[in-house]
Amino acid sequence: MAARAANLAFAIFCRQLSVFDDGPLPMTGPELKQLRQDLGDAIGRSLSTADMAKLCGLETSNGADTIRRWEVTGPGGTAAELLRILAMASDRHAILENFNIFDRFNIHEKDRPARREAFREMMRDEVRRRLG
C-alpha cells in the first residue's frame, strides 16, 4: 500500500513539476556534482554526465555538455525540480515535504522506517528505469 501511494505521489508531482510553492529551489553546480555522486552510490554504479542528461530528459547530442555546464552554473527550472525529486533515491538527501507521507498520525512509528526505505527503493528503481 505504501509503495502504491508513493508511486501515485511520484507520478502526480513529476507530471506537474511544480513541487515548490515559492517556485523552484535553486541548485548550485557543486550540489549537482554531489548529487551525481550520491545517486551513483544509491544505485550501485557511477553516473556519467551523459547519464545525468538522460535523467533530466536532455537530448543525447548535447545533453552531457549541458550537464557539464550546469555543474558550474547549476541547473534551473524544471530540471532542478526533477533532480531534487530523484535525489530522494539517496539516503543523503531528505524526503521532500510534499512526498513525506510517512510521518502522518495514521502510520505507526514502528512502520515509518520501513516505509521510508521502500519509498527510497522505489525512487532508486525510477532512476534505473530512466537510465535504461
mmCIF file of C-alpha atoms in Angstrom:
data_model
loop_
_atom_site.group_PDB
_atom_site.id
_atom_site.type_symbol
_atom_site.label_atom_id
_atom_site.label_comp_id
_atom_site.label_asym_id
_atom_site.label_seq_id
_atom_site.Cartn_x
_atom_site.Cartn_y
_atom_site.Cartn_z
ATOM 1 C CA MET A 1 0.000 0.000 0.000
ATOM 2 C CA ALA A 2 2.834 2.403 0.840
ATOM 3 C CA ALA A 3 4.526 1.632 -2.479
ATOM 4 C CA ARG A 4 1.276 2.309 -4.336
ATOM 5 C CA ALA A 5 0.843 5.648 -2.561
ATOM 6 C CA ALA A 6 4.467 6.537 -3.262
ATOM 7 C CA ASN A 7 4.074 5.659 -6.959
ATOM 8 C CA LEU A 8 0.975 7.811 -7.174
ATOM 9 C CA ALA A 9 2.673 10.735 -5.433
ATOM 10 C CA PHE A 10 5.691 10.468 -7.726
ATOM 11 C CA ALA A 11 3.534 10.366 -10.857
ATOM 12 C CA ILE A 12 1.476 13.363 -9.823
ATOM 13 C CA PHE A 13 4.445 15.542 -8.968
ATOM 14 C CA CYS A 14 6.500 14.539 -11.970
ATOM 15 C CA ARG A 15 3.606 15.458 -14.258
ATOM 16 C CA GLN A 16 3.155 18.823 -12.632
ATOM 17 C CA LEU A 17 6.814 19.524 -11.815
ATOM 18 C CA SER A 18 5.502 22.201 -9.569
ATOM 19 C CA VAL A 19 6.716 20.820 -6.278
ATOM 20 C CA PHE A 20 7.705 24.020 -4.562
ATOM 21 C CA ASP A 21 5.120 26.603 -3.510
ATOM 22 C CA ASP A 22 7.529 29.533 -3.818
ATOM 23 C CA GLY A 23 8.906 28.439 -7.183
ATOM 24 C CA PRO A 24 11.776 26.069 -7.835
ATOM 25 C CA LEU A 25 14.564 25.952 -5.305
ATOM 26 C CA PRO A 26 17.864 26.819 -6.932
ATOM 27 C CA MET A 27 20.516 24.133 -7.219
ATOM 28 C CA THR A 28 24.171 25.091 -7.444
ATOM 29 C CA GLY A 29 26.769 23.477 -9.661
ATOM 30 C CA PRO A 30 28.576 21.841 -6.708
ATOM 31 C CA GLU A 31 25.229 20.481 -5.442
ATOM 32 C CA LEU A 32 24.630 18.913 -8.858
ATOM 33 C CA LYS A 33 28.094 17.316 -8.827
ATOM 34 C CA GLN A 34 27.429 15.917 -5.355
ATOM 35 C CA LEU A 35 24.019 14.680 -6.449
ATOM 36 C CA ARG A 36 25.601 12.780 -9.341
ATOM 37 C CA GLN A 37 27.894 11.035 -6.832
ATOM 38 C CA ASP A 38 25.065 10.390 -4.366
ATOM 39 C CA LEU A 39 22.711 8.924 -6.981
ATOM 40 C CA GLY A 40 25.513 6.730 -8.289
ATOM 41 C CA ASP A 41 26.165 5.445 -4.780
ATOM 42 C CA ALA A 42 22.438 4.853 -4.269
ATOM 43 C CA ILE A 43 22.064 2.673 -7.370
ATOM 44 C CA GLY A 44 25.455 0.998 -7.081
ATOM 45 C CA ARG A 45 27.282 2.421 -10.088
ATOM 46 C CA SER A 46 28.925 5.686 -11.015
ATOM 47 C CA LEU A 47 26.962 8.075 -13.204
ATOM 48 C CA SER A 48 28.449 9.949 -16.134
ATOM 49 C CA THR A 49 27.340 13.347 -17.336
ATOM 50 C CA ALA A 50 25.530 11.532 -20.166
ATOM 51 C CA ASP A 51 23.634 9.502 -17.547
ATOM 52 C CA MET A 52 22.619 12.685 -15.743
ATOM 53 C CA ALA A 53 21.456 14.117 -19.072
ATOM 54 C CA LYS A 54 19.223 11.048 -19.534
ATOM 55 C CA LEU A 55 17.776 11.546 -16.060
ATOM 56 C CA CYS A 56 16.900 15.135 -16.983
ATOM 57 C CA GLY A 57 15.432 14.143 -20.342
ATOM 58 C CA LEU A 58 18.026 16.133 -22.299
ATOM 59 C CA GLU A 59 18.881 15.344 -25.900
ATOM 60 C CA THR A 60 21.693 12.835 -26.317
ATOM 61 C CA SER A 61 23.531 15.036 -28.827
ATOM 62 C CA ASN A 62 24.403 17.814 -26.370
ATOM 63 C CA GLY A 63 22.971 16.679 -23.038
ATOM 64 C CA ALA A 64 26.332 15.779 -21.473
ATOM 65 C CA ASP A 65 27.699 19.217 -22.382
ATOM 66 C CA THR A 66 24.671 20.827 -20.767
ATOM 67 C CA ILE A 67 25.259 18.825 -17.562
ATOM 68 C CA ARG A 68 28.941 19.836 -17.522
ATOM 69 C CA ARG A 69 27.877 23.471 -17.865
ATOM 70 C CA TRP A 70 25.278 23.049 -15.110
ATOM 71 C CA GLU A 71 27.949 21.552 -12.845
ATOM 72 C CA VAL A 72 29.446 25.055 -12.869
ATOM 73 C CA THR A 73 26.362 27.295 -13.026
ATOM 74 C CA GLY A 74 23.671 24.998 -11.603
ATOM 75 C CA PRO A 75 20.523 23.784 -13.365
ATOM 76 C CA GLY A 76 17.390 25.855 -13.317
ATOM 77 C CA GLY A 77 13.659 25.489 -13.628
ATOM 78 C CA THR A 78 12.089 22.106 -14.122
ATOM 79 C CA ALA A 79 15.453 20.317 -14.368
ATOM 80 C CA ALA A 80 16.349 21.401 -10.823
ATOM 81 C CA GLU A 81 12.906 20.329 -9.583
ATOM 82 C CA LEU A 82 13.176 16.927 -11.253
ATOM 83 C CA LEU A 83 16.680 16.392 -9.859
ATOM 84 C CA ARG A 84 15.506 17.264 -6.342
ATOM 85 C CA ILE A 85 12.753 14.668 -6.705
ATOM 86 C CA LEU A 86 15.165 12.000 -7.955
ATOM 87 C CA ALA A 87 17.613 12.923 -5.168
ATOM 88 C CA MET A 88 15.246 11.237 -2.733
ATOM 89 C CA ALA A 89 16.646 7.916 -4.015
ATOM 90 C CA SER A 90 19.723 8.641 -1.901
ATOM 91 C CA ASP A 91 19.784 8.381 1.886
ATOM 92 C CA ARG A 92 21.944 11.518 1.855
ATOM 93 C CA HIS A 93 19.020 13.682 0.723
ATOM 94 C CA ALA A 94 15.864 14.463 2.660
ATOM 95 C CA ILE A 95 12.475 13.280 1.528
ATOM 96 C CA LEU A 96 10.722 16.415 0.302
ATOM 97 C CA GLU A 97 7.842 17.587 2.452
ATOM 98 C CA ASN A 98 5.320 17.115 -0.379
ATOM 99 C CA PHE A 99 6.302 13.423 -0.545
ATOM 100 C CA ASN A 100 6.513 12.784 3.199
ATOM 101 C CA ILE A 101 3.521 10.551 3.715
ATOM 102 C CA PHE A 102 5.309 8.615 6.450
ATOM 103 C CA ASP A 103 5.013 10.957 9.433
ATOM 104 C CA ARG A 104 1.240 11.038 9.461
ATOM 105 C CA PHE A 105 -0.788 10.100 12.502
ATOM 106 C CA ASN A 106 -2.209 7.006 10.799
ATOM 107 C CA ILE A 107 1.250 5.469 10.236
ATOM 108 C CA HIS A 108 2.604 3.691 13.302
ATOM 109 C CA GLU A 109 6.041 4.964 14.289
ATOM 110 C CA LYS A 110 7.496 1.466 14.157
ATOM 111 C CA ASP A 111 6.402 1.163 10.494
ATOM 112 C CA ARG A 112 7.844 4.501 9.339
ATOM 113 C CA PRO A 113 11.482 3.465 8.739
ATOM 114 C CA ALA A 114 10.454 0.505 6.573
ATOM 115 C CA ARG A 115 8.060 2.652 4.568
ATOM 116 C CA ARG A 116 10.699 5.335 4.040
ATOM 117 C CA GLU A 117 13.135 2.682 2.828
ATOM 118 C CA ALA A 118 10.515 1.224 0.470
ATOM 119 C CA PHE A 119 9.930 4.719 -0.921
ATOM 120 C CA ARG A 120 13.673 5.272 -1.444
ATOM 121 C CA GLU A 121 13.959 1.901 -3.170
ATOM 122 C CA MET A 122 11.087 2.893 -5.480
ATOM 123 C CA MET A 123 12.985 6.091 -6.272
ATOM 124 C CA ARG A 124 16.162 4.082 -6.997
ATOM 125 C CA ASP A 125 14.133 1.900 -9.364
ATOM 126 C CA GLU A 126 12.886 5.053 -11.089
ATOM 127 C CA VAL A 127 16.460 6.278 -11.581
ATOM 128 C CA ARG A 128 17.461 2.881 -13.005
ATOM 129 C CA ARG A 129 14.407 2.857 -15.299
ATOM 130 C CA ARG A 130 15.234 6.304 -16.668
ATOM 131 C CA LEU A 131 18.815 5.202 -17.365
ATOM 132 C CA GLY A 132 17.561 2.223 -19.340
#
